[in-house]
Coordinates of C-alpha atoms in Angstrom, one line a residue:
M1 CA 40.8 -21.4 -65.5
F2 CA 42.4 -19.4 -62.8
R3 CA 40.8 -20.6 -59.5
S4 CA 42.6 -24.3 -61.5
I5 CA 46.3 -22.7 -62.3
R6 CA 46.9 -21.1 -58.5
N7 CA 45.2 -24.3 -56.8
L8 CA 47.5 -26.5 -59.2
T9 CA 50.3 -24.4 -58.3
R10 CA 49.9 -24.4 -54.9
L11 CA 49.6 -28.6 -54.4
V12 CA 52.3 -28.6 -56.3
R13 CA 54.3 -27.1 -53.9
A14 CA 52.9 -28.7 -51.2
G15 CA 53.6 -32.0 -53.2
R16 CA 57.4 -31.2 -53.6
V17 CA 57.3 -30.4 -49.9
L18 CA 56.4 -33.6 -48.7
A19 CA 58.2 -35.1 -51.3
R20 CA 61.6 -33.5 -49.7
H21 CA 60.2 -34.9 -46.4
D22 CA 59.6 -38.3 -48.2
A23 CA 56.0 -38.2 -46.8
L24 CA 54.5 -38.4 -50.7
F25 CA 54.6 -42.0 -50.7
P26 CA 55.7 -44.7 -48.3
L27 CA 59.6 -45.2 -48.5
E28 CA 58.6 -48.7 -47.9
L29 CA 56.6 -48.8 -51.5
R30 CA 59.5 -47.9 -53.3
G31 CA 60.3 -50.9 -54.3
E32 CA 56.9 -51.4 -56.0
M33 CA 56.4 -48.7 -58.3
P34 CA 58.1 -48.1 -62.0
A35 CA 60.5 -46.4 -63.3
A36 CA 58.8 -43.4 -64.4
L37 CA 56.7 -42.6 -61.0
L38 CA 60.2 -42.8 -59.0
M39 CA 62.0 -40.7 -62.0
L40 CA 58.9 -38.5 -60.9
L41 CA 59.6 -38.6 -57.5
A42 CA 63.2 -37.8 -57.5
A43 CA 62.2 -34.6 -59.5
A44 CA 59.9 -33.8 -56.9
K45 CA 62.3 -34.0 -54.3
L46 CA 65.2 -31.9 -55.9
R47 CA 65.8 -28.9 -53.6
M48 CA 66.0 -25.9 -55.3
P49 CA 68.9 -22.7 -53.7
W50 CA 66.9 -20.9 -51.6
E51 CA 65.2 -23.9 -50.2
E52 CA 65.9 -25.6 -46.4
R53 CA 67.4 -29.2 -46.2
A54 CA 64.8 -31.7 -45.4
E55 CA 65.7 -34.3 -43.1
S56 CA 63.9 -37.0 -43.3
G57 CA 62.2 -39.2 -40.1
E58 CA 62.6 -42.9 -39.8
E59 CA 58.9 -42.8 -39.5
P60 CA 56.4 -43.0 -42.3
A61 CA 54.3 -40.6 -39.4
A62 CA 57.3 -38.9 -38.4
R63 CA 58.3 -37.7 -41.9
L64 CA 54.8 -36.9 -42.9
A65 CA 54.2 -34.7 -40.2
T66 CA 57.5 -32.7 -40.1
A67 CA 56.1 -31.6 -43.5
L68 CA 53.1 -30.9 -42.4
E69 CA 54.4 -28.3 -39.8
A70 CA 57.3 -27.1 -42.5
L71 CA 53.9 -26.6 -45.0
G72 CA 52.4 -24.3 -42.3
P73 CA 49.3 -23.8 -40.3
S74 CA 46.7 -24.6 -42.7
Y75 CA 48.6 -28.0 -42.8
I76 CA 49.2 -28.8 -40.1
K77 CA 45.3 -28.4 -39.3
L78 CA 44.5 -31.3 -42.3
G79 CA 47.1 -33.4 -40.6
Q80 CA 45.3 -32.9 -37.0
F81 CA 41.9 -33.7 -39.5
L82 CA 43.3 -36.2 -40.9
A83 CA 44.2 -38.2 -37.6
T84 CA 40.1 -38.1 -37.4
R85 CA 39.9 -40.1 -40.4
P86 CA 41.2 -44.0 -40.6
D87 CA 38.8 -44.5 -43.2
I88 CA 41.0 -42.7 -45.5
I89 CA 44.2 -42.6 -44.3
G90 CA 44.3 -46.0 -42.5
A91 CA 44.4 -46.7 -38.3
D92 CA 48.1 -47.2 -37.9
L93 CA 48.7 -43.8 -39.5
A94 CA 46.0 -42.7 -37.9
R95 CA 46.9 -43.3 -34.7
D96 CA 50.2 -41.4 -35.6
L97 CA 48.6 -38.8 -36.9
T98 CA 47.6 -37.8 -33.3
R99 CA 51.1 -36.5 -32.5
L100 CA 51.1 -33.9 -34.5
Q101 CA 52.0 -31.3 -32.3
D102 CA 50.1 -28.0 -33.3
R103 CA 53.2 -26.3 -31.9
L104 CA 54.8 -22.9 -33.8
P105 CA 57.3 -20.2 -33.4
P106 CA 55.0 -17.0 -31.3
F107 CA 55.1 -14.1 -33.2
P108 CA 56.4 -10.9 -32.4
M109 CA 54.9 -8.7 -29.1
A110 CA 54.9 -5.4 -30.9
Q111 CA 52.3 -7.6 -33.1
A112 CA 50.4 -9.4 -30.5
R113 CA 50.2 -5.4 -29.1
E114 CA 48.8 -4.1 -32.0
T115 CA 46.1 -7.1 -32.3
I116 CA 45.1 -6.0 -29.0
E117 CA 44.3 -2.5 -29.2
E118 CA 42.6 -2.5 -32.9
E119 CA 40.8 -5.5 -31.3
L120 CA 39.5 -3.8 -27.9
G121 CA 39.8 -0.2 -29.8
Q122 CA 42.1 1.3 -26.3
P123 CA 45.7 1.2 -25.3
I124 CA 47.3 -1.7 -23.7
G125 CA 48.1 0.2 -20.8
A126 CA 44.2 1.5 -20.6
I127 CA 43.1 -2.8 -20.8
F128 CA 45.6 -4.4 -18.3
A129 CA 48.1 -3.0 -16.1
S130 CA 50.5 -5.7 -17.5
L131 CA 51.2 -8.5 -20.4
S132 CA 54.0 -10.8 -20.6
E133 CA 55.6 -12.4 -23.3
P134 CA 54.1 -15.4 -24.6
I135 CA 53.8 -18.4 -22.4
A136 CA 52.2 -21.0 -25.4
A137 CA 52.0 -20.3 -29.3
A138 CA 50.1 -22.8 -32.0
S139 CA 49.3 -22.8 -35.4
I140 CA 46.2 -20.2 -35.2
A141 CA 47.0 -18.1 -32.0
Q142 CA 49.4 -17.6 -29.0
V143 CA 48.5 -17.0 -24.9
H144 CA 49.4 -14.5 -23.2
K145 CA 49.5 -13.8 -19.5
A146 CA 48.2 -10.7 -18.7
R147 CA 46.9 -9.0 -14.9
T148 CA 43.2 -6.5 -15.5
L149 CA 43.8 -2.9 -13.6
P150 CA 41.5 -2.8 -10.6
D151 CA 38.2 -2.4 -9.7
E152 CA 36.0 -2.4 -7.0
T153 CA 35.6 -6.2 -7.3
H154 CA 39.0 -6.7 -7.8
P155 CA 41.3 -4.0 -5.9
D156 CA 44.6 -5.1 -6.7
G157 CA 42.9 -6.3 -10.3
R158 CA 43.3 -10.0 -11.7
D159 CA 45.1 -12.7 -13.7
V160 CA 43.6 -13.5 -17.0
A161 CA 44.6 -15.3 -19.4
V162 CA 45.0 -13.5 -23.7
K163 CA 44.4 -15.1 -26.9
V164 CA 45.6 -13.7 -29.8
L165 CA 45.3 -14.3 -33.7
R166 CA 48.0 -14.9 -35.8
P167 CA 48.0 -11.8 -38.1
G168 CA 47.8 -12.5 -41.3
I169 CA 46.1 -16.0 -40.8
E170 CA 42.5 -15.4 -42.1
A171 CA 43.3 -14.6 -45.2
S172 CA 46.4 -18.3 -44.9
F173 CA 43.9 -20.2 -43.9
A174 CA 41.2 -19.4 -46.4
R175 CA 43.6 -19.5 -50.3
D176 CA 44.5 -23.3 -48.5
L177 CA 41.3 -24.0 -47.3
D178 CA 40.7 -22.8 -51.5
S179 CA 43.0 -25.3 -52.7
F180 CA 41.7 -28.1 -50.1
H181 CA 38.8 -27.6 -52.0
W182 CA 39.4 -27.7 -55.4
A183 CA 41.1 -31.5 -55.0
A184 CA 38.3 -32.8 -52.8
E185 CA 36.1 -31.7 -55.9
L186 CA 38.2 -32.9 -58.6
I187 CA 38.4 -36.3 -56.5
D188 CA 34.4 -36.2 -56.7
R189 CA 34.9 -35.8 -59.9
A190 CA 37.3 -38.1 -61.1
Y191 CA 37.1 -40.8 -59.0
P192 CA 34.1 -42.5 -58.2
P193 CA 34.6 -45.2 -55.9
A194 CA 35.7 -42.1 -54.1
R195 CA 32.8 -40.3 -53.3
R196 CA 31.1 -42.6 -50.3
L197 CA 33.9 -41.2 -48.2
R198 CA 32.7 -37.7 -49.3
P199 CA 35.8 -35.6 -49.3
V200 CA 34.0 -32.5 -50.6
E201 CA 31.7 -32.6 -46.9
I202 CA 35.2 -33.6 -45.1
V203 CA 36.3 -30.6 -46.5
E204 CA 33.7 -28.5 -45.5
T205 CA 33.7 -29.9 -42.6
L206 CA 37.4 -29.0 -41.9
A207 CA 36.7 -25.1 -43.2
E208 CA 33.7 -24.9 -40.6
S209 CA 35.7 -26.0 -37.9
V210 CA 38.6 -23.8 -38.9
K211 CA 35.8 -20.6 -39.1
I212 CA 34.6 -21.1 -36.1
E213 CA 38.8 -21.3 -34.8
M214 CA 39.0 -18.1 -36.1
D215 CA 36.6 -16.3 -35.0
L216 CA 37.3 -16.0 -30.8
R217 CA 34.1 -14.9 -30.5
L218 CA 32.6 -17.8 -31.3
E219 CA 34.9 -19.7 -29.2
A220 CA 34.0 -17.0 -26.3
A221 CA 31.2 -18.7 -26.7
A222 CA 31.0 -22.5 -26.6
M223 CA 33.0 -22.3 -23.4
S224 CA 29.7 -19.8 -21.6
E225 CA 27.8 -22.7 -23.6
M226 CA 29.6 -25.4 -22.0
A227 CA 29.9 -23.6 -18.8
E228 CA 25.9 -23.5 -18.5
N229 CA 25.6 -27.0 -19.3
V230 CA 28.0 -28.1 -16.4
A231 CA 27.5 -25.7 -14.2
K232 CA 25.5 -28.6 -12.0
D233 CA 28.5 -31.4 -12.7
K234 CA 31.6 -32.7 -9.9
G235 CA 35.0 -32.5 -11.0
F236 CA 34.8 -30.6 -14.3
R237 CA 34.4 -27.3 -14.9
V238 CA 34.7 -24.5 -17.6
P239 CA 36.7 -20.9 -16.9
A240 CA 35.1 -17.7 -17.2
V241 CA 34.6 -15.6 -20.1
D242 CA 35.9 -12.0 -19.8
W243 CA 33.3 -10.7 -22.4
E244 CA 34.6 -7.2 -21.5
H245 CA 38.0 -7.5 -23.4
T246 CA 37.2 -10.2 -26.1
A247 CA 36.7 -9.7 -29.6
R248 CA 37.0 -11.3 -33.3
R249 CA 40.7 -11.9 -32.8
V250 CA 41.4 -12.0 -29.0
L251 CA 40.3 -13.5 -26.3
T252 CA 40.6 -12.9 -23.0
L253 CA 39.5 -15.5 -19.9
E254 CA 39.8 -16.2 -16.2
W255 CA 43.5 -18.2 -15.5
I256 CA 43.6 -21.3 -14.2
D257 CA 45.7 -22.2 -10.7
G258 CA 46.3 -25.7 -11.7
I259 CA 48.8 -28.6 -12.4
P260 CA 48.8 -29.7 -16.7
A261 CA 46.7 -32.6 -17.1
S262 CA 50.6 -33.9 -19.1
D263 CA 52.5 -33.3 -16.0
R264 CA 51.7 -36.4 -14.3
E265 CA 54.8 -36.6 -11.6
A266 CA 53.5 -33.4 -10.2
L267 CA 50.0 -34.5 -10.0
I268 CA 50.9 -37.8 -8.1
A269 CA 53.0 -35.1 -5.6
A270 CA 50.0 -33.2 -5.6
G271 CA 48.4 -36.2 -4.0
H272 CA 45.5 -36.1 -6.4
D273 CA 43.6 -39.5 -6.6
M274 CA 45.1 -40.6 -10.5
K275 CA 42.5 -43.0 -11.2
R276 CA 39.2 -41.6 -10.3
L277 CA 40.8 -39.0 -12.5
G278 CA 40.7 -41.4 -15.4
T279 CA 37.2 -42.1 -14.5
Q280 CA 36.3 -38.5 -14.5
V281 CA 37.8 -37.5 -17.9
I282 CA 35.8 -40.4 -19.9
Q283 CA 32.5 -39.6 -17.7
S284 CA 32.5 -36.2 -18.3
F285 CA 33.5 -36.9 -21.9
L286 CA 30.3 -38.7 -22.4
T287 CA 28.3 -36.8 -20.2
H288 CA 28.6 -34.0 -22.2
A289 CA 27.9 -35.6 -25.4
L290 CA 25.0 -37.7 -23.9
R291 CA 23.2 -35.1 -22.3
D292 CA 24.1 -32.1 -24.0
G293 CA 24.8 -33.0 -27.5
F294 CA 27.7 -30.6 -27.2
F295 CA 31.4 -32.1 -27.2
H296 CA 35.0 -30.2 -26.3
A297 CA 36.5 -32.3 -29.5
D298 CA 39.9 -31.7 -28.8
M299 CA 40.7 -32.5 -25.1
H300 CA 44.1 -34.0 -25.1
Q301 CA 46.7 -33.8 -22.2
G302 CA 47.7 -29.8 -23.3
N303 CA 44.0 -28.0 -23.1
L304 CA 43.2 -29.8 -19.7
F305 CA 44.3 -28.3 -15.9
V306 CA 43.7 -30.1 -12.8
D307 CA 43.3 -27.8 -10.1
Q308 CA 44.1 -27.9 -6.4
A309 CA 40.5 -29.1 -5.5
G310 CA 40.8 -31.9 -7.9
T311 CA 38.4 -31.1 -10.6
L312 CA 39.6 -31.0 -14.6
V313 CA 39.4 -27.6 -16.4
A314 CA 39.1 -28.0 -19.8
V315 CA 40.7 -24.8 -22.4
D316 CA 41.1 -24.1 -26.0
F317 CA 36.9 -24.5 -27.3
G318 CA 38.2 -23.8 -31.2
I319 CA 37.0 -27.6 -32.0
M320 CA 33.3 -28.7 -30.6
G321 CA 31.5 -31.0 -31.6
R322 CA 28.1 -31.5 -31.7
L323 CA 25.2 -34.8 -31.9
D324 CA 21.4 -34.3 -31.9
E325 CA 19.2 -36.4 -30.6
T326 CA 19.4 -39.6 -33.7
Q327 CA 23.2 -39.6 -33.1
R328 CA 23.5 -39.3 -29.6
R329 CA 20.5 -42.3 -29.0
M330 CA 22.9 -44.2 -31.7
M331 CA 26.2 -43.5 -29.7
A332 CA 24.6 -44.4 -26.5
E333 CA 22.6 -47.8 -28.1
I334 CA 26.0 -48.7 -30.2
L335 CA 28.5 -48.8 -27.2
Y336 CA 26.0 -49.8 -24.7
G337 CA 25.2 -52.9 -27.0
F338 CA 29.1 -54.2 -27.3
V339 CA 29.3 -53.7 -23.6
L340 CA 25.9 -56.7 -24.0
R341 CA 27.8 -57.7 -26.5
D342 CA 24.3 -57.7 -28.4
Y343 CA 25.4 -57.0 -32.1
R344 CA 22.2 -57.8 -33.7
R345 CA 21.0 -55.3 -31.6
V346 CA 23.9 -52.9 -32.3
A347 CA 23.3 -53.7 -35.9
E348 CA 19.4 -52.8 -36.1
I349 CA 20.0 -49.7 -34.4
H350 CA 22.4 -49.1 -37.9
F351 CA 19.4 -49.9 -40.2
Q352 CA 17.2 -47.8 -37.9
A353 CA 19.0 -44.4 -38.4
G354 CA 19.2 -45.2 -42.2
Y355 CA 23.1 -45.3 -42.2
V356 CA 22.7 -48.8 -43.8
P357 CA 21.0 -49.4 -46.6
Y358 CA 18.2 -51.7 -46.2
T359 CA 19.4 -53.2 -49.5
K360 CA 22.0 -55.3 -47.4
S361 CA 21.0 -58.8 -44.9
I362 CA 21.0 -57.2 -41.3
D363 CA 22.5 -60.6 -40.4
A364 CA 25.1 -60.5 -42.3
F365 CA 26.0 -56.9 -40.7
A366 CA 25.2 -58.6 -37.0
Q367 CA 27.9 -61.3 -38.0
A368 CA 30.4 -58.8 -39.3
L369 CA 30.3 -55.8 -36.0
R370 CA 30.0 -59.5 -34.0
A371 CA 34.0 -59.9 -35.7
V372 CA 34.3 -56.7 -34.6
G373 CA 33.1 -57.4 -31.1
E374 CA 34.7 -60.4 -29.5
P375 CA 38.3 -59.7 -30.0
I376 CA 38.4 -57.4 -27.7
F377 CA 36.8 -59.4 -24.7
G378 CA 39.3 -61.0 -22.1
R379 CA 41.7 -59.1 -23.0
P380 CA 43.1 -56.9 -20.5
A381 CA 41.4 -53.6 -19.8
R382 CA 44.6 -51.6 -20.9
D383 CA 44.4 -53.0 -24.2
V384 CA 40.0 -52.5 -25.5
S385 CA 39.7 -49.2 -26.7
M386 CA 36.3 -47.8 -27.4
G387 CA 37.8 -45.7 -29.8
R388 CA 39.2 -47.8 -31.6
L389 CA 36.5 -50.5 -31.9
L390 CA 34.4 -47.7 -33.2
A391 CA 37.4 -47.0 -35.6
Q392 CA 37.2 -50.8 -36.5
L393 CA 33.8 -50.1 -37.0
F394 CA 33.7 -47.9 -39.1
Q395 CA 35.7 -49.6 -41.6
V396 CA 33.2 -52.7 -41.2
T397 CA 30.9 -50.7 -43.2
E398 CA 31.8 -49.6 -46.0
Q399 CA 31.4 -52.9 -47.0
F400 CA 27.4 -52.5 -46.4
D401 CA 28.0 -48.7 -48.6
M402 CA 27.4 -47.1 -45.0
K403 CA 28.7 -43.4 -46.1
T404 CA 30.6 -41.3 -43.6
R405 CA 29.5 -40.0 -40.8
P406 CA 31.8 -36.7 -40.4
E407 CA 29.7 -35.8 -36.6
L408 CA 30.4 -40.1 -36.3
I409 CA 34.2 -39.6 -37.1
L410 CA 34.5 -36.5 -34.7
L411 CA 33.4 -38.4 -31.8
Q412 CA 35.6 -41.2 -32.6
K413 CA 38.3 -39.3 -32.6
T414 CA 37.7 -37.4 -29.6
M415 CA 36.8 -40.5 -27.7
V416 CA 40.5 -41.7 -28.4
V417 CA 42.1 -38.7 -27.5
I418 CA 40.2 -38.9 -24.1
E419 CA 41.1 -42.2 -23.7
G420 CA 44.3 -41.6 -24.4
V421 CA 44.5 -38.8 -21.3
A422 CA 42.2 -41.6 -19.1
R423 CA 45.4 -43.8 -19.4
H424 CA 47.8 -41.4 -19.1
F425 CA 45.9 -40.7 -15.4
D426 CA 45.8 -43.9 -15.1
P427 CA 47.8 -47.1 -17.5
D428 CA 45.7 -50.0 -16.6
H429 CA 42.3 -47.9 -16.7
N430 CA 39.5 -50.0 -17.6
I431 CA 37.0 -47.9 -20.3
W432 CA 34.2 -49.9 -20.7
E433 CA 33.8 -49.7 -16.7
S434 CA 34.2 -46.3 -16.1
A435 CA 31.6 -45.1 -19.2
E436 CA 28.8 -48.4 -18.4
P437 CA 27.1 -46.3 -15.3
V438 CA 26.5 -43.2 -18.1
L439 CA 25.8 -45.1 -20.6
K440 CA 23.2 -47.1 -19.1
A441 CA 21.8 -44.1 -16.6
W442 CA 21.2 -42.4 -20.5
M443 CA 19.4 -45.1 -21.2
M444 CA 17.1 -45.6 -18.0
E445 CA 16.9 -42.1 -18.2
R446 CA 14.8 -42.0 -22.5
L447 CA 13.4 -45.7 -21.7
A448 CA 11.7 -43.7 -18.3
P449 CA 7.7 -43.1 -18.7
E450 CA 8.3 -39.2 -18.3
T451 CA 10.7 -38.5 -20.9
R452 CA 8.8 -41.0 -23.4
L453 CA 5.9 -38.3 -22.3
E454 CA 8.3 -35.2 -22.6
E455 CA 8.4 -36.6 -26.7
A456 CA 5.4 -37.7 -26.4
A457 CA 4.5 -33.8 -26.0
A458 CA 6.7 -32.9 -28.4
G459 CA 5.0 -35.0 -30.8
A460 CA 2.2 -33.7 -29.7
A461 CA 3.2 -30.0 -30.9
Q462 CA 4.5 -30.6 -33.7
L463 CA 1.5 -32.6 -35.3
G464 CA -0.6 -29.2 -33.7
R465 CA 1.5 -27.3 -35.5
L466 CA 0.6 -29.0 -38.4
V467 CA -2.8 -29.3 -38.3
G468 CA -2.2 -25.1 -37.8
Q469 CA -1.4 -24.6 -41.4
L470 CA -4.0 -27.3 -42.1
P471 CA -6.0 -24.3 -43.1
T472 CA -3.1 -23.1 -46.3
L473 CA -2.8 -26.5 -47.1
I474 CA -6.1 -27.0 -48.3
D475 CA -6.2 -23.4 -49.9
R476 CA -3.1 -24.3 -52.0
A477 CA -4.6 -28.0 -52.2
E478 CA -8.1 -25.5 -53.8
R479 CA -5.7 -22.9 -56.6
M480 CA -4.1 -26.2 -57.6
G481 CA -7.9 -28.3 -58.3
R482 CA -8.5 -24.8 -59.8
F483 CA -5.7 -24.8 -62.0
F484 CA -5.9 -28.0 -63.2
S485 CA -9.8 -27.9 -63.8
D486 CA -9.0 -24.6 -66.3
S487 CA -6.3 -26.4 -67.9
I488 CA -8.4 -29.1 -68.3
D489 CA -11.2 -27.2 -69.8
E490 CA -9.0 -25.2 -71.8
Q491 CA -6.8 -28.1 -73.5
G492 CA -8.0 -31.1 -72.1
L493 CA -7.2 -33.8 -70.5
K494 CA -4.9 -36.2 -73.0
L495 CA -4.0 -39.8 -72.2
H496 CA -2.2 -42.2 -73.6
P497 CA -4.7 -45.0 -75.6
D498 CA -3.0 -47.9 -73.2
S499 CA -3.8 -45.6 -70.2
T500 CA -7.7 -45.4 -71.5
D501 CA -7.8 -49.0 -72.0
A502 CA -6.6 -50.1 -68.6
I503 CA -9.4 -47.6 -67.2
A504 CA -11.9 -49.4 -69.2
R505 CA -10.9 -52.9 -68.1
A506 CA -11.0 -51.0 -64.1
Q507 CA -14.4 -49.9 -64.9
K508 CA -15.9 -52.7 -66.0
K509 CA -14.2 -54.8 -62.9
G510 CA -15.7 -52.5 -60.0
A511 CA -12.6 -51.9 -58.9
Y512 CA -12.4 -48.2 -58.9
G513 CA -14.8 -47.9 -56.0
P514 CA -15.1 -45.1 -53.4
A515 CA -12.8 -46.8 -50.9
I516 CA -10.4 -47.0 -53.5
L517 CA -10.8 -43.5 -54.4
W518 CA -10.3 -42.7 -50.8
A519 CA -7.9 -44.3 -51.0
I520 CA -5.8 -43.1 -53.7
A521 CA -6.9 -39.1 -52.4
G522 CA -5.5 -39.7 -48.8
A523 CA -1.8 -40.3 -50.6
A524 CA -1.9 -37.5 -52.7
L525 CA -2.5 -35.7 -49.6
A526 CA -0.2 -37.1 -47.8
L527 CA 2.5 -36.8 -50.2
L528 CA 1.4 -32.4 -50.8
V529 CA 1.9 -33.1 -46.7
L530 CA 5.2 -34.2 -46.8
Q531 CA 6.4 -31.5 -50.0
L532 CA 4.9 -28.7 -48.3
V533 CA 6.3 -29.8 -44.8

């Protein structure tokens, strides 16, 4: 009860902020609203004496972005997350929300120093030779430049970046996420059609993402894992983590001397090959997603630098995506199927993966996929978006009862961002030409005999583990048999008269011969094994 009142109060407060920014309902729909709703909306927009005046932007996305920024860090993250959900808010609004800036005023230097000293257990002077004022501030943390104390390896010290969480941010997010979860549960119960969109699961996915961002040790671990994955790759690298000066609320890493990817003019002036950079960012992302199943899910221009050698260096690993083997295969085959315009194959993949129910027509689904794919071919390369293709694909799947896949939505959102980076480098970049070699190479590798042998070996190992469990399974079966035998001896086995008549008729016809009995026993054992494994 108290939770409901508390969360309802918070959401009403948020609704008032949205209403005051004309972001609760589109201005364009006011003419269609009933008078009662318009009166309620006007009341919500009334400004209290202590509230600042809200300035409405001209575009719906501008109004919504301004309102979310006014609501604070949790709602900024919510807005960024909604940008990954075109199936909920529409493709246009989702595209516009990708422009939502995660920038807030920095918190005081004294609080940053206090957090660093508390987390690392030493005075600042015993940790760093110098610590700058904040050089960047976002909703969850801010970054400082520091110089380490001299040591044997670095007699003059070395430059590092120090990321520090905002004070009280964990409690603030916990309160708002509880409100989001309460609202999602209410929607799930009260509006059955919305269950296909999995609102509760979406909020849980957001909460898991935020949880990782709130523990900077997990971000450091993500950086370390990706650094191992790309150690032998050319054209892309990850900053080294300074584990000695990293804790839950403080992350220290190698300082990157490079040009921000957002500064195109500076990159050109430095002589970097912009076409190559466009290709590199696409191929690096696809390689991470397909080969490793682990990708940077927030790789926009602000989180990328280009060093002197022309290597892309990524930072800010708070949001990461993972794909299992099935998801990777599905993504590769879907994209490659569109490249080949093999819509039947793309449809088959969806059915094989269980994403579309077998009760639907595979031919009708292939026809719907053709309606998505054909319009993109023959258009100028700069107008063709792989990410938007996937967004349209997810919209089409709604009529075929495909449930929302949060991990694929995150992948699609990241692809839109990556494409934006590639075309920022090279406005005429052909996304498909860059992607095809990576997709083709991965497909060939998965179809290679040695890969099939590895998969067969993995299957044999799994079968071996099952065989090793057979004595235990047999023992369980014997105990179950004794239980049923004792139960029958004590109470007798009672069957419905219709059942006894059916058995009698079958016996007269010889229907229960040895082969049938063995088949029934085998099916029962298989069912038992499936339940116990």
